[in-house]
PDB file of C-alpha atoms in Angstrom:
ATOM      1  CA  ASN A  24     -12.074  -6.344  -2.623  1.00 83.00           C
ATOM      2  CA  ALA A  25     -15.373  -5.637  -0.909  1.00 88.00           C
ATOM      3  CA  ALA A  26     -16.902  -5.899   2.558  1.00 92.00           C
ATOM      4  CA  ILE A  27     -20.548  -6.720   3.222  1.00 93.00           C
ATOM      5  CA  GLN A  28     -22.728  -6.591   6.326  1.00 94.00           C
ATOM      6  CA  ILE A  29     -26.067  -8.353   6.638  1.00 92.00           C
ATOM      7  CA  ASP A  30     -27.837  -7.610   9.914  1.00 87.00           C
ATOM      8  CA  SER A  31     -30.789  -9.212  11.684  1.00 83.00           C
ATOM      9  CA  SER A  32     -33.264  -7.133   9.681  1.00 82.00           C
ATOM     10  CA  ILE A  33     -31.738  -8.479   6.445  1.00 82.00           C
ATOM     11  CA  ASN A  34     -30.390  -5.056   5.617  1.00 89.00           C
ATOM     12  CA  VAL A  35     -27.402  -5.376   3.279  1.00 94.00           C
ATOM     13  CA  GLN A  36     -24.589  -2.820   3.421  1.00 94.00           C
ATOM     14  CA  VAL A  37     -21.634  -2.947   1.015  1.00 93.00           C
ATOM     15  CA  TYR A  38     -18.284  -1.186   0.901  1.00 93.00           C
ATOM     16  CA  ARG A  39     -15.862  -1.507  -2.010  1.00 90.00           C
ATOM     17  CA  LYS A  40     -12.168  -1.116  -1.392  1.00 89.00           C
ATOM     18  CA  SER A  41     -11.118   2.299  -2.652  1.00 85.00           C
ATOM     19  CA  LYS A  42      -7.454   2.659  -1.706  1.00 84.00           C
ATOM     20  CA  LEU A  43      -6.094   0.297  -4.318  1.00 79.00           C
ATOM     21  CA  VAL A  44      -2.608  -1.224  -4.617  1.00 76.00           C
ATOM     22  CA  PRO A  45      -0.736   0.398  -7.541  1.00 70.00           C
ATOM     23  CA  GLY A  46       0.036  -2.110 -10.276  1.00 64.00           C
ATOM     24  CA  SER A  47      -2.035  -5.053  -9.070  1.00 65.00           C
ATOM     25  CA  GLU A  48      -5.367  -3.326  -8.459  1.00 70.00           C
ATOM     26  CA  ILE A  49      -5.065   0.000 -10.210  1.00 68.00           C
ATOM     27  CA  MET A  50      -2.849   1.372 -12.948  1.00 63.00           C
ATOM     28  CA  PRO A  51      -1.127   4.498 -11.585  1.00 65.00           C
ATOM     29  CA  PHE A  52      -1.206   7.714 -13.626  1.00 65.00           C
ATOM     30  CA  LEU A  53      -4.016   6.276 -15.726  1.00 62.00           C
ATOM     31  CA  TRP A  54      -4.792   9.693 -17.212  1.00 61.00           C
ATOM     32  CA  LEU A  55      -1.309   9.609 -18.734  1.00 64.00           C
ATOM     33  CA  ILE A  56      -1.051   5.979 -19.815  1.00 61.00           C
ATOM     34  CA  LYS A  57      -4.653   4.852 -20.427  1.00 61.00           C
ATOM     35  CA  PRO A  58      -3.693   2.496 -23.317  1.00 61.00           C
ATOM     36  CA  LEU A  59      -1.475   0.489 -20.941  1.00 58.00           C
ATOM     37  CA  GLU A  60      -4.201  -0.219 -18.375  1.00 56.00           C
ATOM     38  CA  LYS A  61      -4.906  -3.712 -19.725  1.00 57.00           C
ATOM     39  CA  TYR A  62      -1.236  -4.611 -19.153  1.00 56.00           C
ATOM     40  CA  ALA A  63      -1.342  -3.941 -15.400  1.00 53.00           C
ATOM     41  CA  LEU A  64       0.401  -6.664 -13.412  1.00 48.00           C
ATOM     42  CA  ASP A  65      -1.570  -9.799 -12.640  1.00 49.00           C
ATOM     43  CA  MET A  66      -0.992 -10.202  -8.913  1.00 46.00           C
ATOM     44  CA  GLY A  67      -3.374 -11.839  -6.483  1.00 46.00           C
ATOM     45  CA  GLY A  68      -5.930 -12.618  -9.172  1.00 44.00           C
ATOM     46  CA  THR A  69      -6.698  -9.073 -10.311  1.00 45.00           C
ATOM     47  CA  VAL A  70      -5.779  -7.457 -13.606  1.00 47.00           C
ATOM     48  CA  GLY A  71      -6.091  -3.806 -14.597  1.00 48.00           C
ATOM     49  CA  SER A  72      -7.868  -1.188 -12.533  1.00 52.00           C
ATOM     50  CA  LEU A  73     -10.668  -2.138 -10.155  1.00 55.00           C
ATOM     51  CA  GLY A  74     -13.623   0.085  -9.305  1.00 59.00           C
ATOM     52  CA  LEU A  75     -13.709   2.243  -6.219  1.00 68.00           C
ATOM     53  CA  GLN A  76     -16.162   4.433  -4.386  1.00 78.00           C
ATOM     54  CA  LYS A  77     -15.916   8.079  -3.464  1.00 79.00           C
ATOM     55  CA  ASP A  78     -17.066   8.040   0.180  1.00 86.00           C
ATOM     56  CA  ARG A  79     -15.948   5.965   3.174  1.00 90.00           C
ATOM     57  CA  SER A  80     -19.040   3.899   3.951  1.00 91.00           C
ATOM     58  CA  VAL A  81     -19.793   3.079   7.581  1.00 96.00           C
ATOM     59  CA  PHE A  82     -21.745  -0.072   8.468  1.00 96.00           C
ATOM     60  CA  LYS A  83     -24.429   0.685  11.062  1.00 95.00           C
ATOM     61  CA  SER A  84     -26.376  -1.614  13.351  1.00 93.00           C
ATOM     62  CA  PRO A  85     -30.215  -1.579  13.169  1.00 91.00           C
ATOM     63  CA  ASP A  86     -30.386   0.569  16.328  1.00 91.00           C
ATOM     64  CA  ASN A  87     -27.544   2.857  15.106  1.00 91.00           C
ATOM     65  CA  THR A  88     -25.476   2.280  18.268  1.00 94.00           C
ATOM     66  CA  LEU A  89     -22.653   0.610  16.353  1.00 95.00           C
ATOM     67  CA  ALA A  90     -20.945   2.192  13.381  1.00 97.00           C
ATOM     68  CA  ILE A  91     -18.184   0.081  11.889  1.00 97.00           C
ATOM     69  CA  ALA A  92     -15.454   1.210   9.511  1.00 97.00           C
ATOM     70  CA  PRO A  93     -14.935  -1.674   7.026  1.00 97.00           C
ATOM     71  CA  ILE A  94     -11.238  -1.248   6.253  1.00 97.00           C
ATOM     72  CA  ILE A  95      -9.878  -3.552   3.570  1.00 94.00           C
ATOM     73  CA  CYS A  96      -6.233  -4.639   3.528  1.00 91.00           C
ATOM     74  CA  TYR A  97      -3.906  -1.920   2.181  1.00 87.00           C
ATOM     75  CA  GLU A  98      -6.254   0.878   3.299  1.00 94.00           C
ATOM     76  CA  SER A  99      -5.129   0.458   6.924  1.00 95.00           C
ATOM     77  CA  VAL A 100      -1.720   1.910   6.008  1.00 94.00           C
ATOM     78  CA  TYR A 101      -3.126   5.415   5.415  1.00 94.00           C
ATOM     79  CA  PRO A 102      -3.843   7.487   8.566  1.00 94.00           C
ATOM     80  CA  GLU A 103      -5.990  10.263   7.131  1.00 93.00           C
ATOM     81  CA  TYR A 104      -7.870   7.806   4.938  1.00 94.00           C
ATOM     82  CA  ILE A 105      -9.001   6.015   8.112  1.00 96.00           C
ATOM     83  CA  THR A 106      -9.980   9.274   9.815  1.00 96.00           C
ATOM     84  CA  GLU A 107     -12.533   9.804   7.012  1.00 95.00           C
ATOM     85  CA  TYR A 108     -14.441   6.775   8.339  1.00 96.00           C
ATOM     86  CA  VAL A 109     -14.424   8.286  11.827  1.00 97.00           C
ATOM     87  CA  LYS A 110     -15.634  11.637  10.506  1.00 96.00           C
ATOM     88  CA  ASN A 111     -18.468   9.704   8.865  1.00 95.00           C
ATOM     89  CA  GLY A 112     -19.477   8.358  12.281  1.00 96.00           C
ATOM     90  CA  ALA A 113     -17.469   5.143  12.767  1.00 97.00           C
ATOM     91  CA  ASN A 114     -16.995   4.191  16.422  1.00 97.00           C
ATOM     92  CA  MET A 115     -15.122   0.923  15.758  1.00 97.00           C
ATOM     93  CA  LEU A 116     -12.634  -0.192  13.110  1.00 98.00           C
ATOM     94  CA  PHE A 117     -12.819  -3.610  11.438  1.00 98.00           C
ATOM     95  CA  ILE A 118      -9.895  -4.638   9.229  1.00 97.00           C
ATOM     96  CA  VAL A 119     -10.178  -7.531   6.776  1.00 96.00           C
ATOM     97  CA  THR A 120      -6.997  -8.337   4.932  1.00 94.00           C
ATOM     98  CA  ASN A 121      -5.191 -10.823   2.736  1.00 91.00           C
ATOM     99  CA  ASP A 122      -1.702 -11.060   4.216  1.00 90.00           C
ATOM    100  CA  GLY A 123      -0.704 -14.082   2.144  1.00 86.00           C
ATOM    101  CA  TRP A 124       1.340 -11.931  -0.221  1.00 81.00           C
ATOM    102  CA  TRP A 125       4.468 -11.959   1.948  1.00 82.00           C
ATOM    103  CA  GLY A 126       4.516 -15.563   3.133  1.00 87.00           C
ATOM    104  CA  ASP A 127       6.216 -16.138   6.480  1.00 89.00           C
ATOM    105  CA  THR A 128       8.154 -12.848   6.513  1.00 91.00           C
ATOM    106  CA  PRO A 129       8.038  -9.697   8.673  1.00 92.00           C
ATOM    107  CA  GLY A 130       5.540  -8.202   6.188  1.00 91.00           C
ATOM    108  CA  TYR A 131       2.368  -9.475   7.856  1.00 93.00           C
ATOM    109  CA  LYS A 132       3.665  -8.383  11.275  1.00 94.00           C
ATOM    110  CA  GLN A 133       4.365  -4.893   9.975  1.00 94.00           C
ATOM    111  CA  HIS A 134       0.859  -4.721   8.530  1.00 94.00           C
ATOM    112  CA  LEU A 135      -0.574  -5.454  11.978  1.00 95.00           C
ATOM    113  CA  ALA A 136       1.609  -2.694  13.456  1.00 96.00           C
ATOM    114  CA  TYR A 137       0.072  -0.184  11.046  1.00 95.00           C
ATOM    115  CA  GLY A 138      -3.360  -1.168  12.306  1.00 93.00           C
ATOM    116  CA  ALA A 139      -2.261  -0.601  15.890  1.00 95.00           C
ATOM    117  CA  LEU A 140      -1.207   2.934  14.951  1.00 97.00           C
ATOM    118  CA  ARG A 141      -4.681   3.608  13.530  1.00 97.00           C
ATOM    119  CA  ALA A 142      -6.208   2.562  16.873  1.00 97.00           C
ATOM    120  CA  ILE A 143      -3.972   5.026  18.732  1.00 97.00           C
ATOM    121  CA  GLU A 144      -4.641   7.882  16.306  1.00 96.00           C
ATOM    122  CA  THR A 145      -8.420   7.476  16.380  1.00 97.00           C
ATOM    123  CA  ARG A 146      -8.870   5.958  19.877  1.00 97.00           C
ATOM    124  CA  LYS A 147     -11.087   3.285  18.340  1.00 97.00           C
ATOM    125  CA  PRO A 148     -10.993  -0.469  19.066  1.00 98.00           C
ATOM    126  CA  ILE A 149     -10.111  -2.758  16.186  1.00 98.00           C
ATOM    127  CA  ALA A 150     -11.219  -6.240  15.185  1.00 98.00           C
ATOM    128  CA  ARG A 151      -8.752  -7.627  12.635  1.00 97.00           C
ATOM    129  CA  SER A 152      -9.285 -10.674  10.415  1.00 96.00           C
ATOM    130  CA  ALA A 153      -6.286 -11.700   8.322  1.00 94.00           C
ATOM    131  CA  ASN A 154      -6.046 -14.857   6.243  1.00 89.00           C
ATOM    132  CA  THR A 155      -2.563 -16.374   6.809  1.00 88.00           C
ATOM    133  CA  GLY A 156      -1.590 -13.333   8.883  1.00 86.00           C
ATOM    134  CA  ILE A 157      -2.407 -12.281  12.436  1.00 94.00           C
ATOM    135  CA  SER A 158      -6.071 -12.045  13.381  1.00 96.00           C
ATOM    136  CA  CYS A 159      -6.598 -10.237  16.661  1.00 97.00           C
ATOM    137  CA  PHE A 160      -8.227  -7.391  18.530  1.00 98.00           C
ATOM    138  CA  VAL A 161      -6.542  -4.066  19.249  1.00 98.00           C
ATOM    139  CA  ASN A 162      -7.567  -1.706  22.034  1.00 97.00           C
ATOM    140  CA  GLU A 163      -7.525   2.101  21.918  1.00 95.00           C
ATOM    141  CA  LYS A 164      -3.946   2.122  23.207  1.00 95.00           C
ATOM    142  CA  GLY A 165      -2.724   0.083  20.250  1.00 96.00           C
ATOM    143  CA  GLU A 166      -2.284  -3.109  22.278  1.00 97.00           C
ATOM    144  CA  ALA A 167      -3.089  -6.281  20.320  1.00 97.00           C
ATOM    145  CA  TYR A 168      -4.591  -9.264  22.132  1.00 97.00           C
ATOM    146  CA  ASN A 169      -6.127 -12.692  21.376  1.00 97.00           C
ATOM    147  CA  LYS A 170      -3.625 -12.907  18.524  1.00 96.00           C
ATOM    148  CA  THR A 171      -3.520 -15.924  16.217  1.00 95.00           C
ATOM    149  CA  ASN A 172      -0.317 -17.342  14.780  1.00 92.00           C
ATOM    150  CA  TRP A 173       0.714 -17.207  11.141  1.00 89.00           C
ATOM    151  CA  TRP A 174      -1.141 -19.723   8.955  1.00 90.00           C
ATOM    152  CA  GLU A 175      -3.223 -20.945  11.886  1.00 88.00           C
ATOM    153  CA  PRO A 176      -6.965 -21.674  11.504  1.00 91.00           C
ATOM    154  CA  ALA A 177      -8.671 -20.157  14.527  1.00 93.00           C
ATOM    155  CA  ILE A 178     -11.775 -18.536  15.952  1.00 94.00           C
ATOM    156  CA  ILE A 179     -11.358 -15.631  18.363  1.00 96.00           C
ATOM    157  CA  GLN A 180     -13.900 -13.605  20.278  1.00 96.00           C
ATOM    158  CA  ALA A 181     -13.909 -10.429  22.356  1.00 97.00           C
ATOM    159  CA  ASP A 182     -16.190  -7.648  23.548  1.00 96.00           C
ATOM    160  CA  LEU A 183     -15.386  -4.260  22.008  1.00 96.00           C
ATOM    161  CA  ASN A 184     -16.572  -0.929  23.349  1.00 94.00           C
ATOM    162  CA  PRO A 185     -17.571   1.633  20.697  1.00 95.00           C
ATOM    163  CA  ASN A 186     -15.995   5.039  21.138  1.00 94.00           C
ATOM    164  CA  THR A 187     -17.548   8.185  19.651  1.00 94.00           C
ATOM    165  CA  PHE A 188     -14.767  10.522  20.849  1.00 93.00           C
ATOM    166  CA  GLN A 189     -12.871  12.293  18.067  1.00 94.00           C
ATOM    167  CA  THR A 190      -9.189  12.887  18.654  1.00 96.00           C
ATOM    168  CA  ILE A 191      -7.242  15.953  17.563  1.00 94.00           C
ATOM    169  CA  PHE A 192      -5.627  13.746  14.921  1.00 95.00           C
ATOM    170  CA  VAL A 193      -9.044  12.921  13.466  1.00 96.00           C
ATOM    171  CA  LYS A 194     -10.096  16.578  13.465  1.00 94.00           C
ATOM    172  CA  LEU A 195      -6.896  18.134  12.151  1.00 93.00           C
ATOM    173  CA  GLY A 196      -5.076  15.309  10.385  1.00 91.00           C
ATOM    174  CA  ASP A 197      -1.327  14.702  10.474  1.00 89.00           C
ATOM    175  CA  VAL A 198      -0.430  18.313  11.264  1.00 90.00           C
ATOM    176  CA  LEU A 199       3.118  17.457  12.360  1.00 89.00           C
ATOM    177  CA  ALA A 200       3.958  15.806   9.023  1.00 88.00           C
ATOM    178  CA  LYS A 201       2.427  18.662   7.040  1.00 90.00           C
ATOM    179  CA  ALA A 202       4.257  21.281   9.110  1.00 93.00           C
ATOM    180  CA  SER A 203       7.540  19.374   8.680  1.00 95.00           C
ATOM    181  CA  LEU A 204       7.023  19.207   4.922  1.00 93.00           C
ATOM    182  CA  MET A 205       6.265  22.918   4.758  1.00 95.00           C
ATOM    183  CA  LEU A 206       9.321  23.768   6.874  1.00 96.00           C
ATOM    184  CA  THR A 207      11.499  21.576   4.651  1.00 96.00           C
ATOM    185  CA  GLY A 208      10.225  23.408   1.573  1.00 95.00           C
ATOM    186  CA  ILE A 209      10.896  26.809   3.130  1.00 96.00           C
ATOM    187  CA  LEU A 210      14.422  25.806   4.177  1.00 95.00           C
ATOM    188  CA  PHE A 211      15.122  24.410   0.695  1.00 95.00           C
ATOM    189  CA  VAL A 212      13.989  27.613  -1.031  1.00 94.00           C
ATOM    190  CA  LEU A 213      15.962  29.703   1.486  1.00 94.00           C
ATOM    191  CA  GLY A 214      19.082  27.595   0.876  1.00 92.00           C
ATOM    192  CA  VAL A 215      18.806  27.965  -2.913  1.00 91.00           C
ATOM    193  CA  TYR A 216      18.208  31.711  -2.563  1.00 90.00           C
ATOM    194  CA  ARG A 217      21.287  32.175  -0.343  1.00 89.00           C
ATOM    195  CA  ARG A 218      23.458  30.186  -2.715  1.00 86.00           C
ATOM    196  CA  PHE A 219      22.483  32.261  -5.745  1.00 86.00           C
ATOM    197  CA  ARG A 220      22.834  35.448  -3.705  1.00 84.00           C
ATOM    198  CA  ARG A 221      26.427  34.522  -2.753  1.00 81.00           C
ATOM    199  CA  LYS A 222      27.264  33.739  -6.377  1.00 77.00           C
ATOM    200  CA  ALA A 223      25.789  37.054  -7.523  1.00 77.00           C
ATOM    201  CA  SER A 224      27.836  39.026  -4.984  1.00 74.00           C
ATOM    202  CA  ALA A 225      31.071  37.143  -5.719  1.00 65.00           C
TER     203      ALA A 225
END
């Protein structure tokens, strides 16, 4: 549950996974059920709640030309979580993941698809390393290439171009989803108001 970078100058950079899987890595609603933390499910070798860090660390090269977002597993599912890396200066996204949970099911393919969406939203290239899943590279258009097969030992290589451009999605977040949620709330309140108004006038 951590990523580490050691560069040519022996500089060590560490990032600890901070978007944890409820149940197997963190006990949800811990403030409410603290005594039950030790009974969190034992899945994938972890029990209870793991530690996390507040900020999205970015791994930088010695000359500061490369800034890599070290995204671990489940974190790649969350759009605005990934944009925090980009706001912190990331110009490439690296995803390391354990996709052995699902076995040979559509699960590991869906996980790759989430990563492709993050490339489109941020316009950043992705290098993805997945044990048992699909390791590959993804360009800024969300197109995966040099893909490995499920449960296939392999070594892949590609040249990636860092991109410092920040998209509207990175700057503003998922505005469409937030606007839709707000509109739904307004329509719900309006519907309840109209219903009570009709009953009152009946």
